[in-house]
Amino acid sequence: MLDSPGRTAPAAGRPHQSRPYWRLRTVSAVAAISLAAALAACSSNSNSSAPGSGSGATLTFADVAPFSGVDAALGPIYLVSCTGATNAINKAGGILGHKVACTTADTRGEPADAVPAVGNLFSTAKNLELVIGCTSDEAASVVPVINSHHTVMFCMTGQSEFDHVHFQYFYRLVPPDLAESYAMTVIAQNLGYKKIALAFGNDIGSQTFVQPAIAAIAKAGLKLVANETLDLHATTFRSEAQKIVAAHPDAIMTEALGSADPTLLAEIKQLNGGKMIPIIGTSAAISPAFYSACAKAVGAADFAKNFHADNLVTATSGPAYNAFTQSLLAIKGKTSGQIGNFSTYFSAPGAVHLYDGMNLAALAMVAAKSTDVAKWLPWIATIGDGAPGAVTVYSFAQGVAALKKGEKIRYEGPGGPTVFDAFHDSPGIFQIDTYSAKGAVVVSGNITAAQLRAVQP
Amino acid sequence: MPSVGFGLITAAVLAIAAVGFTLQFAVTNVLNLAFASIMTLAAFVAYWINQTGVSIWIALIASIAAGALISVALNYFVYSPFQRRGSAPITLVIVSLGMALILEFGTSAIVGGISVSYNMSQGSTVKFAGMILTTVQLIIIAISVVVMAGVYALLRYTKLGKAMRATAANRMLARNSGIRASRVIAITWALTGALCGLAGIVFAIDVQSFDPTSTDIFLILILAAVFLGGPGHAYGAMLGALVIGLATEVSAAYIQSDYKYVVAFVILLAMLAVRPTGLLGTRT
């Protein structure tokens, strides 16, 4: 058989260049790169997010989220929202004469990659006013960093630690993960499922659902029959699928993004004699990428028939919804990573709530008449929660017009009214979503606060 | 027993990749860590063709060709220049790691962060001896068996195979014996690249949903199979793939499934502690 090649001599080729020559070239290259890096750093530092950006300078909103790795579908969703919102803001004259642009920082969904990505963002982005994104994958590591740079962030993380730890610049318009676990349990109850299997990814963002779900399932009197942790880097989940099928659950609660859930669902269907087991997903499953991958893996009709997910109540009509959808439709096909049925973005939590966050921040700057964060920060809650006598506005343009008239405003976007608590959380209320076979999101019911309390341990 | 069936299908896919990897390493002297990234890229080539309505079984040929072309190009434009300059083996490992990242991120930039699936049927489910497999999985196992037999025949009965073995054993001596080693190496890149492309498409067919990062951990499994069998030994890689495939799936059936890779690598470490040259390796 073939032998180990360790003993073979290197292939003969052209003679080596002399060492001093290569050393000189190497030293020159390193020196040139260092000089370029130093110049870049100096130039960017001189322009970085100084308080109160100069007149006319373009302000930057940064999408800090995974654009690669297993959760790579998240960043592009937020980018659609960012591009749509900033485009609408610019069309309405910008913020105090400043245009707004989006930039991105790819966290790869890993804290180890996220921290340097954010560090790089702060050293290179000019007039950085707002960060959006920060999913549960990286929030714990990047939120303190962003906060230390006195930069406002609207985050998508649902981690419960942010319910009781105060970060001055941290805002969240999505519910804590434990509330989503309760909502999924209520969906199972509503649909009459008794035996539940859990299949969550081994990433931070997915694992935060597991313990609250186990507790809520017990409180609701349902039976937990399987609990599988899915390694998101694994190639197949046949053994996990077999265990789940053997446990005969009525439904599977799951969040395993990337190709994990599509692969798992396909394998479950295969091992279950070609029949899908009903799925209850988290709000992260309301995304074009998730639908597209699952529909292809198990068949669109089958997936649509067997899938439910919790989602925050979002508008499906009215002035806020119209302004939001027009903003997004204006940039349809103009950002990378757009896939599937575009209307799914109108219900995707990452698109809806970050759009609201950006409008809140932009209106806060206008109301404060300053891009100095120290001045506009307090206006976020004022405009979100509304002061007595405030008129409700449904878009940035409406808000600016009202402010120009000297009116107090309350912004209410497609994500509904906000009520910020002491930790800047505004969790909202839940609805139940399904998909049509063409990938459009269909609202099939609502979850009341009383129902959530009933399953809360 | 179902887990044994799962292990066999995992082993079948892994064997194609591991044999390609180990042959490439043995003959070319390059531990090509970009192998799994090329698999993914080849799988996406098949996906793009499949999306135009072409059957995945025809797209399979394109995937094989893509694997071969990319591998030959990678050697010609990247590895060969480094080898000609007499770069140390560890330098080439780092270069190949860099290429792996370039290919993965490049693919990701092209396709976006989405998971895709081929338009194909997995066929009916077949149950026998307690195992549950689809007809497509049985086809994958059959492809793997044919490839293993083909590799055996190539190495044992053909002039090219003998030249590959000679080049792997001692490149200088092979040259002095009249073997055109550089030509053998070029052909090896094409052949093993073709195996890489084939491994990519059968991997993607098997997992049913894949993205640019899907083969990240599969590379580790390939390395485990190769080193378990003895690096540079094609038959060892086949055996290693079988052990790793069965170990991961069978262990997952009896213990918590997130430990399945832990079990596989504990077996690898234990094996290497007892037999550092691998199952079929020999001390030099």
XYZ file of C-alpha atoms in Angstrom:
741
model
C 0.000 0.000 0.000
C 1.039 3.647 -0.109
C 3.721 4.609 2.327
C 3.842 7.595 4.567
C 5.364 10.448 2.630
C 7.296 11.845 5.525
C 10.541 10.453 4.259
C 10.402 11.833 0.749
C 12.637 14.634 -0.363
C 11.168 17.926 -1.516
C 10.512 18.163 -5.208
C 13.348 19.593 -7.207
C 12.582 22.947 -8.720
C 14.226 26.195 -9.527
C 17.034 27.170 -7.199
C 16.055 28.978 -4.017
C 16.559 32.701 -3.868
C 19.250 33.670 -1.457
C 18.041 34.174 2.124
C 19.054 37.886 2.454
C 16.982 38.693 -0.646
C 13.867 37.073 0.782
C 14.495 38.584 4.187
C 14.727 42.037 2.626
C 11.467 41.495 0.720
C 9.736 40.176 3.815
C 10.907 43.058 5.975
C 9.851 45.552 3.279
C 6.408 43.971 2.963
C 5.860 43.898 6.721
C 6.992 47.521 6.995
C 4.682 48.604 4.185
C 1.694 46.778 5.686
C 2.438 48.205 9.133
C 2.690 51.721 7.734
C -0.567 51.338 5.817
C -2.304 49.941 8.896
C -0.985 52.756 11.049
C -2.143 55.382 8.559
C -5.550 53.724 8.293
C -5.877 53.576 12.066
C -4.874 57.229 12.445
C -7.244 58.356 9.736
C -10.172 56.349 11.089
C -9.572 57.255 14.698
C -9.638 60.896 13.839
C -13.096 60.413 12.360
C -14.562 57.874 14.702
C -17.680 58.403 16.692
C -16.950 61.693 18.285
C -19.869 63.239 20.157
C -21.923 65.457 17.937
C -20.829 64.766 14.425
C -19.989 67.701 12.219
C -22.681 69.233 10.046
C -23.489 67.182 6.971
C -21.281 64.242 7.883
C -22.836 60.864 7.200
C -23.883 59.027 10.338
C -23.381 55.289 10.620
C -25.692 52.575 11.895
C -23.824 49.293 12.354
C -25.324 45.835 11.927
C -23.321 43.738 14.414
C -24.428 40.166 13.802
C -23.413 36.852 12.241
C -22.889 37.066 8.485
C -20.966 33.803 8.364
C -20.974 30.663 10.462
C -24.045 28.658 11.374
C -26.230 31.680 12.114
C -25.167 33.531 8.983
C -28.768 34.101 7.953
C -29.343 36.606 10.786
C -27.018 39.434 9.717
C -28.544 39.831 6.242
C -32.076 40.087 7.709
C -30.988 42.952 9.948
C -29.191 44.526 7.007
C -32.439 44.572 5.019
C -34.028 46.401 7.933
C -31.090 48.790 8.326
C -30.915 49.635 4.653
C -34.678 50.090 4.448
C -34.866 52.282 7.541
C -31.878 54.462 6.663
C -33.100 54.830 3.100
C -36.442 56.116 4.404
C -34.679 58.418 6.878
C -32.503 59.843 4.115
C -35.526 60.363 1.866
C -37.125 62.351 4.675
C -34.119 64.672 4.784
C -31.843 62.680 7.065
C -31.134 63.349 10.716
C -30.542 67.058 11.324
C -29.104 67.317 7.834
C -26.954 64.223 8.159
C -27.386 61.306 5.785
C -27.334 57.863 7.418
C -25.554 54.786 6.109
C -25.339 51.172 7.243
C -22.195 49.227 7.887
C -21.702 45.669 9.071
C -19.512 43.779 11.525
C -19.508 40.010 11.122
C -19.429 38.309 14.520
C -19.622 34.806 12.993
C -21.949 34.061 15.902
C -18.954 33.373 18.120
C -17.868 35.545 21.062
C -14.226 34.998 20.149
C -14.798 36.499 16.710
C -17.333 39.060 17.844
C -15.118 41.024 20.212
C -12.371 41.772 17.643
C -15.048 42.492 15.023
C -16.599 45.094 17.303
C -13.159 46.465 18.189
C -12.447 46.846 14.500
C -15.810 48.517 13.985
C -15.065 51.169 16.578
C -11.641 51.843 15.135
C -12.826 52.192 11.543
C -16.460 53.326 11.432
C -16.972 57.036 11.039
C -19.634 58.801 13.117
C -20.972 55.569 14.545
C -24.265 56.510 16.204
C -26.099 53.228 16.634
C -25.507 49.493 16.771
C -28.234 47.010 15.876
C -28.206 43.215 15.961
C -26.189 41.746 18.825
C -27.874 38.352 18.950
C -27.651 35.927 21.851
C -24.646 34.360 20.120
C -22.433 37.306 20.943
C -24.410 39.756 23.112
C -22.846 38.735 26.418
C -19.392 39.561 25.121
C -20.082 42.599 22.925
C -22.752 44.501 24.867
C -20.284 45.581 27.598
C -17.813 46.643 24.904
C -20.379 48.684 22.979
C -21.668 50.136 26.220
C -18.166 51.207 27.210
C -17.946 53.137 23.926
C -21.119 55.039 24.927
C -22.889 53.809 21.832
C -26.600 53.067 21.813
C -27.563 49.565 20.734
C -30.852 47.890 19.899
C -30.196 44.213 20.445
C -31.954 41.033 19.376
C -30.624 38.902 22.210
C -33.249 37.269 24.344
C -30.848 36.285 27.103
C -32.472 36.721 30.460
C -29.378 38.231 32.062
C -30.272 41.471 30.302
C -33.572 41.517 32.209
C -31.812 42.527 35.390
C -28.360 43.839 34.478
C -28.324 47.513 33.603
C -26.393 48.772 30.626
C -27.003 52.441 30.005
C -26.851 52.211 26.225
C -28.572 48.823 25.817
C -32.150 48.681 24.466
C -34.235 45.676 23.514
C -37.565 45.435 21.765
C -37.742 41.631 21.828
C -38.802 39.405 24.717
C -36.464 37.424 26.950
C -35.963 33.854 25.786
C -37.737 32.395 28.775
C -40.905 34.221 27.716
C -40.547 32.641 24.292
C -40.227 29.227 25.938
C -43.486 29.887 27.759
C -45.089 31.040 24.517
C -44.048 27.843 22.745
C -45.543 25.824 25.598
C -48.802 27.747 25.279
C -48.852 26.968 21.552
C -48.433 23.257 22.373
C -51.321 23.495 24.838
C -53.534 25.366 22.392
C -52.956 22.751 19.717
C -53.705 19.899 22.119
C -50.236 18.356 22.158
C -49.437 16.339 25.275
C -46.016 14.817 24.612
C -43.238 17.216 23.746
C -39.700 16.675 22.480
C -37.043 19.385 22.626
C -34.341 19.749 19.970
C -32.243 22.865 20.468
C -28.875 23.804 19.047
C -25.819 23.777 21.271
C -25.182 27.499 20.749
C -25.756 30.013 23.531
C -28.705 31.580 21.769
C -30.617 28.305 21.480
C -29.696 26.731 24.795
C -31.230 29.601 26.759
C -34.668 28.271 25.781
C -34.173 24.776 27.168
C -34.476 25.071 30.954
C -37.420 27.518 30.856
C -39.135 25.208 28.352
C -38.628 22.157 30.569
C -40.044 24.044 33.541
C -43.001 25.423 31.556
C -43.824 22.022 30.084
C -43.965 20.558 33.590
C -46.078 23.465 34.857
C -48.487 23.052 31.956
C -48.952 19.367 32.762
C -47.412 18.247 29.484
C -44.916 15.427 29.228
C -41.335 15.912 28.092
C -40.444 12.733 26.174
C -37.092 13.669 24.618
C -34.507 16.404 24.955
C -31.803 16.422 22.292
C -28.982 18.948 21.993
C -27.908 19.446 18.408
C -24.286 20.216 17.659
C -24.725 22.925 15.038
C -21.460 21.903 13.406
C -22.491 18.263 13.099
C -23.216 16.961 9.650
C -26.202 14.736 10.399
C -28.592 14.175 13.297
C -29.797 10.679 12.498
C -29.255 9.337 16.004
C -30.980 12.344 17.558
C -33.821 12.019 15.061
C -34.174 8.323 15.837
C -34.397 9.026 19.578
C -37.048 11.658 18.987
C -39.094 9.439 16.680
C -38.823 6.541 19.144
C -40.216 8.779 21.910
C -43.420 9.371 19.849
C -43.845 13.066 20.648
C -46.933 14.959 19.545
C -44.750 17.970 18.742
C -41.126 19.085 18.728
C -40.029 22.439 20.102
C -36.878 23.510 18.346
C -34.397 26.204 17.496
C -31.304 25.069 15.642
C -30.424 27.530 12.929
C -28.197 27.082 9.914
C -28.607 23.715 8.250
C -29.222 21.867 11.543
C -33.020 22.132 11.740
C -33.606 21.423 8.040
C -31.379 18.344 8.248
C -32.984 17.179 11.506
C -36.515 17.639 10.180
C -35.691 15.771 6.970
C -34.188 12.904 8.949
C -37.148 12.789 11.341
C -39.524 12.649 8.408
C -37.501 9.842 6.861
C -37.365 7.812 10.071
C -41.028 8.456 10.811
C -42.214 6.669 7.695
C -42.319 9.822 5.582
C -44.547 11.718 8.040
C -43.484 14.941 9.682
C -43.961 15.469 13.394
C -45.473 18.909 14.175
C -42.888 21.571 14.918
C -43.071 24.566 17.261
C -40.308 27.050 16.567
C -39.077 30.253 18.136
C -39.488 33.675 16.569
C -36.073 33.210 14.937
C -37.775 30.688 12.664
C -39.770 33.526 11.116
C -37.212 34.335 8.502
C -36.981 33.773 4.759
C -33.769 31.772 5.138
C -35.267 29.378 7.688
C -38.414 28.817 5.681
C -36.501 28.353 2.460
C -34.108 25.778 3.934
C -36.805 23.772 5.740
C -39.255 23.863 2.854
C -36.602 22.501 0.529
C -35.543 19.838 3.003
C -38.986 18.408 3.830
C -41.266 19.839 1.164
C -43.036 23.203 1.304
C -46.567 21.864 1.784
C -45.544 19.444 4.517
C -43.537 22.073 6.330
C -46.294 24.679 6.151
C -48.863 22.176 7.435
C -46.787 21.138 10.436
C -45.102 24.326 11.580
C -46.001 26.941 14.193
C -43.843 29.549 15.868
C -44.231 32.178 18.504
C -43.593 35.727 17.396
C -44.152 39.132 18.862
C -47.322 40.794 17.693
C -46.481 42.865 14.650
C -48.737 45.032 12.567
C -50.155 43.556 9.394
C -51.924 46.685 8.253
C -52.221 50.366 9.102
C -49.959 53.387 8.688
C -46.921 51.966 10.548
C -47.078 48.746 8.562
C -47.465 50.626 5.296
C -44.475 52.890 6.007
C -42.405 49.879 7.057
C -43.232 47.735 4.042
C -42.650 50.649 1.662
C -39.235 51.234 3.231
C -38.278 47.609 2.762
C -39.746 47.255 -0.700
C -37.705 50.273 -1.783
C -34.517 48.303 -1.206
C -35.749 44.912 -2.405
C -32.899 43.135 -4.162
C -30.407 45.824 -3.137
C -28.721 44.144 -0.186
C -26.773 40.899 -0.123
C -28.310 37.760 1.267
C -31.955 38.463 0.378
C -33.663 35.175 -0.384
C -37.049 33.548 -0.516
C -40.430 35.245 -0.234
C -39.622 38.925 0.405
C -42.874 39.451 2.323
C -41.473 37.236 5.096
C -39.252 40.181 6.079
C -42.426 42.084 7.000
C -42.952 39.673 9.918
C -39.349 38.720 10.690
C -38.641 39.970 14.233
C -35.159 41.079 13.274
C -36.528 43.249 10.495
C -39.529 44.680 12.356
C -38.083 45.507 15.761
C -34.721 46.776 14.588
C -36.522 49.047 12.114
C -38.422 50.441 15.084
C -35.200 50.803 17.060
C -33.525 52.762 14.284
C -36.511 55.069 13.893
C -36.614 55.635 17.648
C -32.926 56.517 17.695
C -33.205 58.781 14.665
C -36.228 60.612 16.094
C -34.465 60.930 19.448
C -31.597 62.753 17.737
C -34.009 65.060 15.948
C -35.932 65.748 19.154
C -32.690 66.434 21.047
C -31.460 68.559 18.132
C -28.112 66.834 18.517
C -26.180 63.766 17.438
C -24.340 63.828 20.755
C -25.454 60.634 22.418
C -25.440 62.185 25.866
C -28.151 64.545 24.668
C -30.345 62.198 22.613
C -30.159 59.067 24.775
C -32.950 60.130 27.202
C -35.249 60.863 24.265
C -35.462 57.181 23.250
C -37.745 56.262 26.137
C -39.566 59.591 25.927
C -40.452 59.058 22.279
C -40.998 55.305 22.649
C -43.238 55.414 25.702
C -44.718 58.814 24.924
C -45.208 61.784 27.188
C -48.661 63.100 28.119
C -50.183 64.927 25.188
C -47.873 63.331 22.652
C -49.183 62.670 19.161
C -48.631 59.184 17.789
C -46.437 59.007 14.719
C -45.909 55.921 12.600
C -42.771 56.737 10.651
C -39.614 58.825 10.857
C -40.960 61.331 8.321
C -44.168 61.822 10.314
C -42.173 62.218 13.498
C -39.892 64.865 12.045
C -42.876 66.785 10.682
C -44.573 66.739 14.086
C -41.403 67.773 15.901
C -40.975 70.678 13.505
C -44.448 71.843 14.525
C -43.295 71.767 18.120
C -45.435 68.777 19.048
C -44.530 66.022 21.491
C -44.458 62.668 19.759
C -44.870 58.993 20.541
C -43.446 56.636 17.922
C -45.441 53.475 17.252
C -43.913 51.328 14.528
C -44.868 47.999 12.981
C -43.711 46.273 16.178
C -46.448 48.037 18.133
C -46.217 50.415 21.084
C -43.177 50.268 23.344
C -43.052 50.317 27.121
C -39.472 50.419 28.344
C -38.687 49.119 31.821
C -35.755 50.132 34.004
C -33.459 47.853 32.009
C -34.624 49.309 28.671
C -36.558 46.147 27.777
C -39.872 46.444 25.958
C -40.973 42.860 25.549
C -44.325 43.161 23.766
C -46.967 40.437 23.455
C -47.034 37.242 21.441
C -48.867 35.912 18.450
C -48.761 32.503 16.784
C -47.389 32.396 13.250
C -47.471 29.755 10.560
C -46.300 29.730 6.967
C -48.280 29.358 3.791
C -46.880 26.838 1.318
C -45.390 29.785 -0.571
C -43.524 31.039 2.471
C -45.755 33.938 3.444
C -46.224 34.381 7.189
C -49.773 33.775 8.405
C -50.925 34.846 11.873
C -53.010 32.006 13.276
C -53.722 33.268 16.784
C -52.634 35.285 19.776
C -51.226 34.419 23.176
C -52.594 36.316 26.110
C -50.613 37.464 29.115
C -52.805 35.211 31.269
C -51.871 32.174 29.191
C -48.176 32.989 29.588
C -48.545 33.426 33.341
C -50.332 30.080 33.577
C -47.283 28.154 32.345
C -44.719 30.304 34.109
C -43.063 28.237 36.856
C -29.528 -1.646 15.043
C -30.738 1.578 13.396
C -27.573 3.284 14.594
C -25.442 0.689 12.790
C -27.226 1.639 9.581
C -26.608 5.319 10.324
C -22.957 4.473 11.004
C -22.644 2.696 7.671
C -23.975 5.629 5.701
C -21.715 8.057 7.585
C -18.781 5.699 6.968
C -19.636 5.425 3.274
C -19.448 9.182 2.754
C -16.436 9.522 5.018
C -14.562 6.713 3.254
C -14.715 8.424 -0.141
C -13.358 11.638 1.352
C -10.766 9.962 3.574
C -9.357 7.807 0.766
C -9.085 10.852 -1.487
C -7.428 12.859 1.272
C -4.920 10.197 2.234
C -3.949 9.398 -1.368
C -3.410 13.095 -1.987
C -1.288 13.411 1.132
C 0.772 10.317 0.397
C 1.663 11.159 -3.177
C 1.835 14.956 -3.160
C 3.235 15.485 0.314
C 0.589 18.147 1.028
C -1.720 17.821 4.034
C -4.462 19.687 2.223
C -6.742 21.149 4.888
C -8.709 22.884 2.132
C -10.051 19.461 1.122
C -13.384 19.866 2.925
C -13.866 23.393 1.582
C -13.392 22.063 -1.947
C -16.006 19.405 -1.142
C -18.483 22.130 -0.244
C -17.700 24.200 -3.309
C -18.143 21.140 -5.540
C -21.459 20.415 -3.801
C -22.593 23.957 -4.579
C -21.571 23.556 -8.239
C -23.919 20.561 -8.360
C -26.575 22.633 -6.590
C -26.404 25.422 -9.163
C -26.742 22.906 -11.980
C -29.526 21.062 -10.167
C -31.435 24.344 -9.804
C -31.662 24.588 -13.586
C -33.704 21.388 -13.592
C -30.876 18.935 -14.221
C -31.037 15.687 -12.244
C -28.678 15.572 -9.299
C -27.253 12.312 -10.599
C -26.116 14.127 -13.750
C -24.930 17.101 -11.719
C -22.795 14.577 -9.840
C -20.477 14.458 -12.857
C -20.078 18.231 -12.751
C -19.305 18.049 -9.052
C -16.586 15.484 -9.662
C -15.142 17.604 -12.470
C -15.276 20.717 -10.299
C -13.444 18.937 -7.467
C -10.733 17.800 -9.877
C -10.348 21.204 -11.532
C -10.231 23.164 -8.293
C -7.702 20.752 -6.785
C -5.445 20.842 -9.838
C -5.647 24.632 -9.916
C -4.960 24.854 -6.200
C -1.839 22.768 -6.603
C -0.674 24.592 -9.709
C -1.164 28.111 -8.449
C -0.633 27.746 -4.721
C 0.981 24.602 -3.372
C 3.481 23.927 -6.163
C 5.085 27.375 -6.003
C 5.551 26.954 -2.260
C 6.990 23.462 -2.715
C 9.360 24.656 -5.414
C 10.715 27.210 -2.966
C 11.364 24.402 -0.529
C 8.759 25.486 2.014
C 8.618 23.338 5.104
C 5.659 20.902 5.402
C 4.224 22.928 8.283
C 4.256 26.018 6.052
C 2.177 24.154 3.510
C -0.237 23.084 6.238
C -0.718 26.731 7.193
C -1.085 27.699 3.536
C -3.723 25.002 3.076
C -5.520 26.217 6.195
C -5.540 29.694 4.688
C -6.886 28.305 1.440
C -9.607 26.471 3.368
C -10.747 29.759 4.879
C -10.504 31.597 1.569
C -12.621 28.957 -0.154
C -15.164 28.746 2.675
C -15.606 32.490 3.019
C -15.513 32.892 -0.754
C -18.307 30.346 -1.135
C -20.193 32.017 1.678
C -19.841 35.402 -0.014
C -21.262 33.980 -3.229
C -24.152 31.955 -1.834
C -24.872 33.953 1.320
C -25.464 32.455 4.732
C -28.216 30.156 3.644
C -28.802 26.435 3.753
C -29.789 24.808 0.504
C -31.067 21.413 -0.592
C -31.018 19.566 -3.886
C -34.253 19.087 -5.771
C -34.414 15.330 -5.465
C -36.332 12.546 -3.827
C -34.731 10.533 -1.048
C -36.635 7.519 -2.320
C -38.528 4.993 -0.277
C -37.407 3.831 3.129
C -35.955 0.359 3.300
C -35.896 -1.607 6.547
C -33.728 -4.652 6.985
C -31.871 -6.251 9.896
C -33.208 -3.492 12.126
C -31.644 -0.771 9.978
C -33.614 2.039 8.347
C -32.148 3.488 5.173
C -33.536 5.256 2.145
C -32.870 4.031 -1.365
C -30.682 7.106 -1.932
C -28.579 6.178 1.093
C -28.233 2.654 -0.272
C -27.059 4.168 -3.563
C -24.478 6.234 -1.653
C -23.217 3.103 0.084
C -23.031 1.359 -3.308
C -21.108 4.297 -4.806
C -18.694 4.150 -1.903
C -18.125 0.408 -2.321
C -17.504 0.867 -6.053
C -15.049 3.707 -5.365
C -13.185 1.639 -2.783
C -12.967 -1.271 -5.225
C -11.829 1.111 -7.946
C -9.099 2.588 -5.760
C -7.950 -0.907 -4.845
C -7.818 -1.913 -8.520
C -6.051 1.315 -9.466
C -3.309 0.928 -6.906
C -2.849 -2.770 -7.313
C -3.259 -3.475 -11.011
C -2.487 -0.345 -13.027
C 0.795 1.286 -14.023
C -0.454 4.595 -12.729
C -1.305 3.082 -9.367
C 2.091 1.503 -9.059
C 3.714 4.794 -10.046
C 1.651 6.551 -7.386
C 2.774 4.060 -4.774
C 6.380 4.408 -5.852
C 6.187 8.209 -5.795
C 4.625 8.123 -2.363
C 7.274 5.758 -1.048
C 10.265 7.703 -2.321
C 9.855 10.422 -4.874
C 13.552 10.732 -5.700
C 13.972 7.000 -6.165
C 10.826 6.874 -8.288
C 12.282 9.564 -10.542
C 15.563 7.704 -10.820
C 13.599 4.625 -11.798
C 12.095 6.447 -14.775
C 8.781 7.440 -13.252
C 7.702 10.942 -14.246
C 6.909 11.933 -10.705
C 5.658 15.430 -11.518
C 3.146 13.965 -13.966
C 2.072 11.358 -11.435
C 1.580 14.109 -8.873
C -0.498 16.197 -11.280
C -2.682 13.194 -12.094
C -2.993 12.437 -8.389
C -4.307 15.951 -7.747
C -6.907 15.426 -10.459
C -7.905 11.963 -9.237
C -8.082 12.844 -5.574
C -9.796 16.112 -6.467
C -12.405 14.063 -8.320
C -12.866 11.941 -5.191
C -13.181 15.176 -3.221
C -15.896 16.411 -5.587
C -17.689 13.078 -5.352
C -17.444 13.140 -1.565
C -18.870 16.671 -1.592
C -21.974 15.792 -3.549
C -22.720 12.520 -1.722
C -22.211 14.379 1.562
C -24.706 17.034 0.496
C -27.181 14.434 -0.757
C -26.889 12.567 2.523
C -27.296 15.519 4.899
C -30.137 16.934 2.751
C -29.471 20.538 3.746
C -26.071 22.176 3.600
C -24.340 25.548 3.716
C -20.774 26.804 3.233
C -19.827 25.788 6.781
C -21.328 22.303 6.713
C -18.056 20.461 6.215
C -16.186 22.238 9.021
C -16.404 19.321 11.412
C -16.366 16.795 8.598
C -12.733 17.764 7.951
C -11.944 16.687 11.500
C -13.691 13.376 10.880
C -11.676 12.929 7.679
C -8.444 13.568 9.569
C -9.549 11.169 12.297
C -10.284 8.421 9.784
C -6.991 9.024 7.970
C -4.854 9.040 11.096
C -6.726 6.133 12.636
C -5.986 4.065 9.554
C -2.441 5.329 9.206
C -1.705 8.451 7.180
C -0.982 7.672 3.551
C -2.712 4.286 3.640
C -5.797 4.114 1.460
C -7.022 0.851 2.985
C -6.353 2.256 6.422
C -8.510 5.263 5.572
C -11.341 2.944 4.538
C -11.049 1.075 7.827
C -10.710 4.326 9.767
C -13.842 5.717 8.118
C -15.787 2.613 9.095
C -14.623 2.806 12.716
C -15.282 6.544 13.039
C -18.643 6.329 11.266
C -19.888 3.490 13.443
C -18.398 4.927 16.636
C -20.128 8.292 16.252
C -23.564 6.932 15.433
C -23.634 3.879 17.705
C -22.352 5.877 20.685
C -25.020 8.512 20.040
C -27.675 5.832 20.394
C -26.535 4.798 23.854
C -25.268 7.981 25.450
C -26.232 11.612 25.086
C -25.822 12.354 21.403
C -23.748 15.507 21.831
C -20.934 13.243 23.068
C -20.773 11.287 19.829
C -17.716 13.100 18.498
C -16.075 12.892 21.909
C -16.385 9.109 21.775
C -14.969 8.979 18.259
C -11.927 10.991 19.232
C -11.352 9.097 22.459
C -11.170 5.960 20.320
C -8.731 7.718 17.993
C -6.512 8.855 20.864
C -6.584 5.432 22.495
C -5.707 3.806 19.194
C -2.832 6.178 18.540
C -1.523 5.664 22.073
C -1.338 1.925 21.477
C -0.379 2.093 17.830
C 1.034 5.495 16.890
C 1.287 4.669 13.191
C -2.415 3.906 12.929
C -4.206 0.665 12.202
C -2.332 -0.176 8.999
C 0.727 2.024 9.398
C 4.185 0.563 9.805
C 7.084 1.864 11.802
C 9.897 3.264 9.683
